[in-house]
Steps between C-alpha positions, in 0.01 A plus 500: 500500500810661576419499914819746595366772188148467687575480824669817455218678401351451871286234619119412457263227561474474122866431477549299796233232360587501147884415655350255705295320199814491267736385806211202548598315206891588450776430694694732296239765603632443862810546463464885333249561801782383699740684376361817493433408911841406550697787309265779573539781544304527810198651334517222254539242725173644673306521249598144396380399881131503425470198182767315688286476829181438233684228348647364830070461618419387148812304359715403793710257264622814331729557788611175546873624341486827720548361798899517532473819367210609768759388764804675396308833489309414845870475636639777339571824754476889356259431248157663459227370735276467162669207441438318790184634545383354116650161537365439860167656375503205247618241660225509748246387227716178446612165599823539548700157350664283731845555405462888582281478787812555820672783282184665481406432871799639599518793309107593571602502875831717421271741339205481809745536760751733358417873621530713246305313221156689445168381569379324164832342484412372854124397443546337147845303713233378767262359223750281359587390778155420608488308202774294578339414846237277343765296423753543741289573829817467685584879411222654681643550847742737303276683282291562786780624648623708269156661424444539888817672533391744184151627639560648830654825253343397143343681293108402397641335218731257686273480791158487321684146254681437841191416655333350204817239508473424840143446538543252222759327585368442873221282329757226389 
C-alpha cells in the first residue's frame, strides 16, 4: 500500500487498521508511515497521527527508531501544534526506553509549562509524564506543581486530566 497515495484520500477507520496490520509485520512499513508523519504536509501528517498512535498501543517496538526523531520535533519552535500533539498523544501509550526517558521528561514539562501550547498538547504532556512517575517517583513534587499551577485558569480539559493526575498520584 502506497500509505502517502491513501492517506491523501482522507482518513478512515478502514484505512487506519489496514495501515496498522501491514506496519505490524514490516519495519519497512514504518518507515513510509513515518515518513509521510514527518514530511507532511500538515494534513498528511494528521491523518498519519491516528495508525501511528494504534500502532504505538498495539506495537510499541515499531517506534523504537523514532525516538530521536520524536525529540527533535518535540524541541522544534514554529511548527504546527499537530505535531506535538500526535507524538505526545502516542507516546503516552508506551514505555518509553531508558536511554530516552530525561529528553522526554524534559521536553513533556517544556510543553506543560510553556503558555501558549494548547490544551491536548498539555494533557497528552501530563500523561507521559505520569508515566514516567512509576518509575521515577522523585518527579512528582514537580508535576504536581506544574498541574497545580495550570488549574486555577484551565480549561475542563486540563483541569478535568489535572485532577485525574493528581488524585492518582496522591495514592503513591
Amino acid at each position: 500500500m502506497n500509505y502517502r497515495k491513501e492517506l491523501e484520500k482522507g482518513q478512515s477507520k478502514t484505512l487506519t487498521t489496514a495501515i496498522v496490520n501491514e506496519v505490524a509485520n514490516s519495519q519497512q512499513k514504518m518507515d513510509e508511515l513515518m515518513k509521510c508523519f514527518v514530511e507532511g504536509p500538515i494534513r498528511i501528517t494528521q491523518y498519519a497521527a491516528w495508525p501511528m498512535s494504534d500502532i504505538a498501543k498495539k506495537h510499541p517496538q515499531m517506534l523504537l527508531k523514532y525516538y530521536p526523531v520524536f525529540i527533535n520535533l518535540l524541541n522544534q519552535k514554529d511548527k504546527p501544534d499537530a505535531i506535538n500533539r500526535n507524538i505526545l498523544r502516542a507516546l503516552q501509550f508506551v514505555v518509553v526506553p531508558e536511554e530516552y526517558e530525561g529528553e522526554i521528561l524534559d521536553v513533556s514539562f517544556k510543553l506543560l509549562n510553556a503558555a501558549k501550547e494548547p490544551v491536548a498538547v498539555k494533557a497528552f504532556s501530563m500523561n507521559v509524564i505520569y508515566n514516567l512517575t512509576k518509575k521515577y517517583p522523585d518527579i512528582i513534587p514537580e508535576l504536581k506543581a506544574s498541574i497545580e499551577a495550570l488549574l486555577p485558569n484551565g480549561s475542563s480539559g486540563i483541569k478535568s486530566r489535572g485532577n485525574k493526575i493528581l488524585k492518582a498520584i496522591q495514592q503513591y
